[in-house]
Amino acid sequence: MHTTKRWTFRPANPDLERLLVSTLGLSQLVATLLVARDINSIDDAKDFLNTNLKTHLREPELLPGCKEVAERLLQAIQNKQKIAVYGDYDVDGITGIVILCQTIKDLGGNVSYYVPDRLDEGYGLNSEALEKLAKEDVKTVITVDCGINSHEEALQAKRLGIDLLITDHHTLDAELPDAVAIAHTQLVRWKEHWISPGSLAPKEQAKTEQYPFPSLCGAAVALKVAWALGQIAHEGLGKPVSDKFRGRLKEMVGLAAMGTIADFVPLHDENRALVRSGLQFLLPPCASQGLQELFAIAKFGEKNRPISADFIAFQIAPRLNAAGRLGHAKFAVELLMSDDPKRVKTLADEIDRLNEERKSLERKIFQEADKQIYEQFDRENDSAFVLAGDWHRGVIGIVAGRLMDRFHRPVILLGRDKMGLSPAVGSARGVPGFNLYETLKACEKYLVRFGGHEAAAGLTVEDKNIDVFRRAFCEEAAQRISSEERTGELLVDGFFPLSAFTPHSVRQIFQLAPFGSGNPGPIFAAEQITVHQVRAMGKEENHFSAEFYQSGGSLRGVAFHRSDWIEAMKPYSTPMDIVFKVRTNDFNGRVELDILDWRRS
């Protein structure tokens, strides 16, 4: 029997489902999906279905350190200081940079931005960049999506006469960097100061008041700072917030929505409100010329349809990320900020070209890494894979994620320097339930540096230490990961006949959107399915396509990067069960299945 994952069916509550149908006028399908997502009452359902900015986006002064950062930033603007926004090179950092730069410019500030080169400088603040900014007479540096663990760099900034402001959302150390002010969702107030909860004893931590939603992305934290900055600036002038600034806020909410989607933070509470409303602001008149050009290249607008989180996640974010992955993140920032039509067209075309180059590199690295796993590891029993090669460092994170999803193991890919002159730089991805950050911390004596969170991390390791680090990490992972976590899991909303999925019912399902981390797209199962016209698809013929039949009806199904299923299905001529997501084809309006797994009935 073929299956790659455990199928776990979400619990049902027929009584509550009937109540939701009768009280709120929902379809049975939508009611079933709400109950499967831990909606336990009519009020919970109303709150979920009616999430919006007005009711769910908290005022910026509630975010720990936000007011202090905004006040210091306004002081720099008023004193005509040179300000630099220093952000990460992914979509979260790029959109956060644009949010702060545009706001500071609107308020008359002298602002520039700095994005480290992913290949030469790596993630986060670095002392060389700070020295360069100091030579340019920059007096205030504000970070986006980085800096919270940059202790040495904070001291360097102070020595250089730079006031460092940090906005970030990554995991905190027990001690904070010595910055002028820090805005971070996880800080707590203790004796009139914002501190890391890790610096307190458990009993003291229990006495602190924490921000109610600590899962904002870096761009969302930047949005709160920009919002607070605008409010404080207008209050200082004794004027209400201007219509121009309100319009800018809509644009910034759209950018923060993009960062939220791309960074895979949970899509509930504030994040759900940001994305649900922000997607509307990614179209004219709110969207920048650069974003509109990128949308056109990604073929948005050929059909009259709203922007979806999937469109951002799979079409726009990879293009913007490609610029950073291949060492040109500044192109993405410039694209989102430029109002020169010719320059915008040039940048959008270049970013699209970089994305095609990224995809080619990704395919090559995946094949080589997959071969290493088959030749050097026990795929059934090893608890983690640590792989190394002469691989492009900007792409290895994507490949690590794909391998993690395929084998259900923590995966680390290390890109070695071909000349052997610098340490290997790696990207790590962890499976649900496994804390990647803590496991790396247990092996930190073998590392030059590392950072990230429980699901994803970056690391640097000397070439001579790769083997010993591999052993240490795999041994540590074996103690921390269960056999169930190594198997992988699909949370299925239930068995449904294929006939249940019509264009109308699919539109109803998308009442629960946006889907993503924390609010996964509904997953269904169907049984007693026969399969016909199994074939490969795509330029590289690396995708799977087939027609799935049940009781006289049929739907087309595809599975990306699973052409191996063509051979795997050959021994099975009897009916099978399938697990899938549903969507409507943008070009012909037909319902299609995204096949996630299958097994013999």
Coordinates of N, CA and C in Angstrom, one line a residue, residues 5-144:
K5 N 2.3 9.8 4.0 CA 2.0 10.5 5.3 C 0.9 9.8 6.0
R6 N 0.8 10.1 7.3 CA -0.4 9.7 8.1 C -1.6 10.6 7.8
W7 N -2.7 10.0 7.6 CA -3.9 10.7 7.4 C -4.7 10.8 8.7
T8 N -4.7 12.0 9.3 CA -5.4 12.2 10.5 C -6.7 13.0 10.2
F9 N -7.8 12.5 10.6 CA -9.1 13.2 10.3 C -9.5 14.1 11.4
R10 N -9.8 15.3 11.1 CA -10.2 16.3 12.1 C -11.5 15.9 12.8
P11 N -11.7 16.2 14.1 CA -12.9 15.8 14.8 C -14.1 16.6 14.2
A12 N -15.3 15.9 14.2 CA -16.5 16.6 13.8 C -17.4 16.8 15.0
N13 N -18.4 17.7 14.8 CA -19.4 18.1 15.8 C -20.7 18.4 15.1
P14 N -21.4 17.3 14.7 CA -22.7 17.5 13.9 C -23.6 18.5 14.5
D15 N -23.8 18.5 15.9 CA -24.7 19.4 16.5 C -24.3 20.9 16.3
L16 N -23.1 21.2 16.4 CA -22.6 22.6 16.2 C -22.7 22.9 14.7
E17 N -22.4 21.9 13.9 CA -22.5 22.2 12.4 C -23.9 22.6 12.1
R18 N -24.9 21.9 12.6 CA -26.3 22.2 12.3 C -26.6 23.6 12.8
L19 N -26.1 23.9 14.0 CA -26.4 25.2 14.6 C -25.8 26.3 13.7
L20 N -24.6 26.1 13.2 CA -24.0 27.1 12.3 C -24.8 27.3 11.0
V21 N -25.3 26.2 10.5 CA -26.0 26.3 9.3 C -27.3 27.0 9.5
S22 N -28.1 26.7 10.6 CA -29.4 27.3 10.8 C -29.3 28.7 11.3
T23 N -28.2 29.1 12.1 CA -28.1 30.4 12.7 C -27.5 31.4 11.7
L24 N -26.4 31.0 11.1 CA -25.6 31.9 10.2 C -25.9 31.8 8.8
G25 N -26.7 30.8 8.4 CA -27.0 30.6 7.0 C -25.8 30.0 6.2
L26 N -24.9 29.3 6.8 CA -23.8 28.8 6.1 C -24.2 27.5 5.4
S27 N -23.4 27.1 4.4 CA -23.5 25.8 3.8 C -23.0 24.7 4.8
Q28 N -23.5 23.5 4.6 CA -23.0 22.4 5.4 C -21.5 22.2 5.3
L29 N -21.0 22.4 4.0 CA -19.5 22.3 3.8 C -18.7 23.3 4.6
V30 N -19.1 24.5 4.6 CA -18.4 25.6 5.3 C -18.5 25.4 6.8
A31 N -19.7 25.0 7.3 CA -19.9 24.7 8.7 C -19.0 23.6 9.2
T32 N -18.9 22.5 8.4 CA -18.0 21.4 8.7 C -16.5 21.9 8.8
L33 N -16.1 22.7 7.9 CA -14.7 23.2 7.8 C -14.4 24.1 9.0
L34 N -15.4 25.0 9.4 CA -15.2 25.8 10.6 C -15.0 25.0 11.9
V35 N -15.9 24.0 12.1 CA -15.8 23.2 13.2 C -14.4 22.4 13.3
A36 N -14.0 22.0 12.1 CA -12.7 21.3 12.0 C -11.5 22.3 12.3
R37 N -11.8 23.6 12.3 CA -10.7 24.6 12.6 C -10.9 25.1 14.0
D38 N -11.4 24.3 14.9 CA -11.5 24.7 16.3 C -12.5 25.9 16.6
I39 N -13.4 26.1 15.7 CA -14.5 27.0 16.0 C -15.5 26.4 16.9
N40 N -15.7 26.9 18.1 CA -16.5 26.2 19.1 C -17.8 26.8 19.4
S41 N -18.1 27.9 18.8 CA -19.4 28.6 19.1 C -19.8 29.5 18.0
I42 N -21.0 30.0 18.0 CA -21.5 31.0 17.0 C -20.6 32.2 17.0
D43 N -20.3 32.7 18.2 CA -19.5 33.9 18.3 C -18.1 33.7 17.7
D44 N -17.5 32.5 17.9 CA -16.2 32.2 17.3 C -16.3 32.3 15.8
A45 N -17.4 31.7 15.3 CA -17.6 31.7 13.8 C -17.7 33.1 13.3
K46 N -18.5 33.9 13.9 CA -18.7 35.3 13.5 C -17.4 36.1 13.5
D47 N -16.6 35.9 14.6 CA -15.4 36.6 14.7 C -14.4 36.2 13.6
F48 N -14.4 34.9 13.3 CA -13.5 34.4 12.2 C -13.9 34.9 10.8
L49 N -15.2 34.8 10.6 CA -15.7 35.2 9.2 C -15.7 36.7 9.0
N50 N -15.8 37.4 10.1 CA -15.8 38.9 9.9 C -14.6 39.6 10.4
T51 N -13.4 38.9 10.4 CA -12.2 39.5 10.8 C -11.9 40.7 9.9
N52 N -11.5 41.8 10.5 CA -11.2 43.0 9.7 C -10.2 43.9 10.5
L53 N -9.6 44.9 9.8 CA -8.6 45.8 10.5 C -9.2 46.5 11.7
K54 N -10.4 47.0 11.6 CA -11.0 47.8 12.6 C -11.2 47.1 13.9
T55 N -11.5 45.8 13.8 CA -11.8 45.0 15.0 C -10.6 44.2 15.5
H56 N -9.6 44.0 14.7 CA -8.6 43.0 15.1 C -7.1 43.6 15.1
L57 N -6.9 44.8 14.4 CA -5.6 45.3 14.4 C -5.4 46.3 15.6
R58 N -4.5 45.9 16.5 CA -4.3 46.6 17.7 C -3.6 47.9 17.5
E59 N -3.8 48.9 18.3 CA -3.2 50.2 18.2 C -1.6 50.0 18.4
P60 N -0.8 50.8 17.7 CA 0.6 50.6 17.7 C 1.2 50.8 19.1
E61 N 0.7 51.7 19.9 CA 1.3 51.9 21.2 C 1.2 50.7 22.1
L62 N 0.4 49.7 21.8 CA 0.3 48.4 22.6 C 1.5 47.5 22.2
L63 N 2.1 47.7 21.1 CA 3.3 46.8 20.7 C 4.5 47.2 21.6
P64 N 5.1 46.2 22.3 CA 6.3 46.6 23.1 C 7.4 47.3 22.4
G65 N 7.7 48.5 22.9 CA 8.8 49.3 22.4 C 8.5 50.1 21.2
C66 N 7.3 50.0 20.6 CA 6.9 50.7 19.4 C 6.9 52.2 19.5
K67 N 6.3 52.7 20.6 CA 6.2 54.1 20.9 C 7.6 54.7 21.0
E68 N 8.5 54.0 21.7 CA 9.8 54.5 22.0 C 10.6 54.6 20.7
V69 N 10.5 53.6 19.8 CA 11.2 53.6 18.6 C 10.7 54.7 17.7
A70 N 9.4 54.9 17.6 CA 8.8 55.9 16.8 C 9.2 57.3 17.3
E71 N 9.2 57.5 18.6 CA 9.6 58.8 19.1 C 11.0 59.2 18.8
R72 N 11.9 58.2 18.9 CA 13.3 58.4 18.6 C 13.5 58.7 17.1
L73 N 12.7 58.0 16.3 CA 12.8 58.1 14.8 C 12.3 59.5 14.4
L74 N 11.3 60.0 15.1 CA 10.8 61.3 14.8 C 11.8 62.4 15.2
Q75 N 12.5 62.2 16.3 CA 13.5 63.1 16.7 C 14.6 63.2 15.6
A76 N 15.0 62.0 15.1 CA 16.0 62.0 14.0 C 15.5 62.8 12.8
I77 N 14.3 62.6 12.4 CA 13.7 63.4 11.3 C 13.7 64.9 11.6
Q78 N 13.3 65.3 12.7 CA 13.2 66.7 13.1 C 14.6 67.3 13.2
N79 N 15.6 66.5 13.5 CA 17.0 67.0 13.7 C 17.8 66.9 12.3
K80 N 17.1 66.6 11.3 CA 17.7 66.5 9.9 C 18.8 65.5 9.9
Q81 N 18.8 64.5 10.7 CA 19.8 63.4 10.7 C 19.7 62.5 9.5
K82 N 20.8 62.0 9.0 CA 20.7 61.0 8.0 C 20.3 59.7 8.7
I83 N 19.2 59.1 8.1 CA 18.6 57.8 8.6 C 18.8 56.7 7.6
A84 N 19.2 55.5 8.1 CA 19.3 54.4 7.2 C 18.3 53.3 7.7
V85 N 17.5 52.7 6.8 CA 16.7 51.6 7.2 C 17.4 50.3 6.7
Y86 N 17.7 49.5 7.6 CA 18.6 48.3 7.4 C 17.7 47.1 7.5
G87 N 17.4 46.4 6.4 CA 16.5 45.3 6.4 C 17.0 44.0 5.8
D88 N 16.3 42.9 6.1 CA 16.6 41.6 5.6 C 16.3 41.6 4.1
Y89 N 16.9 40.6 3.4 CA 16.8 40.5 1.9 C 15.6 39.6 1.4
D90 N 14.7 39.2 2.3 CA 13.6 38.4 1.9 C 12.4 39.3 1.8
V91 N 11.2 38.8 1.4 CA 10.0 39.6 1.1 C 9.6 40.4 2.4
D92 N 9.7 39.7 3.6 CA 9.4 40.3 4.8 C 10.2 41.6 5.1
G93 N 11.5 41.4 4.9 CA 12.4 42.5 5.1 C 12.3 43.6 4.0
I94 N 12.1 43.2 2.8 CA 12.0 44.2 1.7 C 10.7 45.0 1.9
T95 N 9.6 44.4 2.1 CA 8.4 45.2 2.3 C 8.4 46.1 3.5
G96 N 9.1 45.6 4.6 CA 9.3 46.4 5.8 C 10.2 47.6 5.5
I97 N 11.2 47.4 4.7 CA 12.1 48.6 4.4 C 11.2 49.6 3.6
V98 N 10.4 49.2 2.7 CA 9.6 50.2 1.9 C 8.6 50.9 2.8
I99 N 8.0 50.2 3.7 CA 7.1 50.8 4.6 C 7.7 51.9 5.4
L100 N 8.9 51.7 6.0 CA 9.5 52.7 6.8 C 10.1 53.8 6.0
C101 N 10.8 53.4 4.9 CA 11.3 54.5 4.0 C 10.3 55.5 3.5
Q102 N 9.2 54.9 3.0 CA 8.2 55.8 2.5 C 7.6 56.7 3.5
T103 N 7.4 56.2 4.7 CA 6.8 57.0 5.8 C 7.8 58.1 6.3
I104 N 9.1 57.7 6.4 CA 10.1 58.7 6.8 C 10.2 59.8 5.7
K105 N 10.2 59.4 4.5 CA 10.2 60.4 3.4 C 9.0 61.3 3.4
D106 N 7.8 60.8 3.6 CA 6.6 61.6 3.7 C 6.7 62.6 4.8
L107 N 7.4 62.3 5.8 CA 7.5 63.2 7.0 C 8.7 64.1 6.8
G108 N 9.4 64.1 5.7 CA 10.5 65.0 5.4 C 11.8 64.5 5.9
G109 N 11.9 63.3 6.2 CA 13.2 62.7 6.7 C 14.2 62.5 5.5
N110 N 15.5 62.5 5.9 CA 16.6 62.2 5.0 C 16.9 60.7 5.2
V111 N 16.3 59.9 4.3 CA 16.4 58.4 4.6 C 17.0 57.7 3.3
S112 N 17.8 56.7 3.6 CA 18.2 55.7 2.6 C 18.0 54.3 3.2
Y113 N 18.3 53.3 2.4 CA 18.1 52.0 2.9 C 19.4 51.1 2.6
Y114 N 19.5 50.1 3.4 CA 20.7 49.2 3.2 C 20.2 47.7 3.3
V115 N 20.4 47.0 2.2 CA 20.1 45.5 2.3 C 21.4 44.8 2.1
P116 N 21.7 44.0 3.1 CA 23.0 43.2 3.0 C 23.0 42.2 1.8
D117 N 24.1 42.0 1.2 CA 24.2 41.0 0.1 C 24.2 39.6 0.8
R118 N 23.2 38.9 0.3 CA 23.0 37.5 0.9 C 24.2 36.7 0.8
L119 N 24.9 36.8 -0.3 CA 26.1 35.9 -0.5 C 27.3 36.4 0.1
D120 N 27.6 37.7 0.1 CA 28.8 38.2 0.7 C 28.7 38.6 2.2
E121 N 27.6 39.0 2.6 CA 27.4 39.5 4.0 C 26.6 38.6 4.9
G122 N 25.7 37.9 4.3 CA 24.8 37.0 5.1 C 23.7 37.8 5.8
Y123 N 23.0 37.0 6.6 CA 21.8 37.6 7.3 C 22.2 38.5 8.4
G124 N 21.4 39.6 8.5 CA 21.4 40.4 9.7 C 22.4 41.6 9.6
L125 N 22.5 42.3 10.8 CA 23.4 43.4 10.9 C 24.9 42.9 10.8
N126 N 25.7 43.7 10.2 CA 27.1 43.3 10.2 C 28.0 44.6 10.4
S127 N 29.1 44.5 11.0 CA 29.9 45.6 11.4 C 30.4 46.4 10.2
E128 N 30.8 45.7 9.1 CA 31.3 46.4 7.9 C 30.3 47.3 7.4
A129 N 29.0 46.9 7.3 CA 28.0 47.7 6.8 C 27.8 49.0 7.7
L130 N 27.9 48.8 9.0 CA 27.7 49.9 9.9 C 28.9 50.9 9.7
E131 N 30.1 50.4 9.5 CA 31.2 51.3 9.3 C 31.0 52.1 8.0
K132 N 30.5 51.4 7.0 CA 30.2 52.1 5.7 C 29.1 53.2 5.9
L133 N 28.1 52.9 6.6 CA 27.0 53.9 6.9 C 27.5 55.0 7.7
A134 N 28.4 54.7 8.7 CA 29.0 55.8 9.5 C 29.8 56.8 8.6
K135 N 30.6 56.2 7.7 CA 31.4 57.1 6.8 C 30.5 58.0 5.9
E136 N 29.2 57.5 5.7 CA 28.3 58.3 4.9 C 27.5 59.3 5.8
D137 N 28.0 59.4 7.1 CA 27.4 60.3 8.0 C 26.0 59.9 8.5
V138 N 25.6 58.7 8.4 CA 24.4 58.2 8.9 C 24.4 58.2 10.5
K139 N 23.4 58.8 11.1 CA 23.4 59.0 12.5 C 22.4 58.0 13.2
T140 N 21.4 57.6 12.4 CA 20.4 56.7 13.0 C 20.2 55.5 12.0
V141 N 20.3 54.3 12.6 CA 20.0 53.1 11.8 C 18.8 52.4 12.5
I142 N 17.8 52.1 11.7 CA 16.6 51.3 12.2 C 16.6 50.0 11.4
T143 N 16.5 48.9 12.1 CA 16.5 47.6 11.4 C 15.0 47.2 11.2
V144 N 14.9 46.3 10.2 CA 13.6 45.6 9.9 C 13.9 44.1 9.8

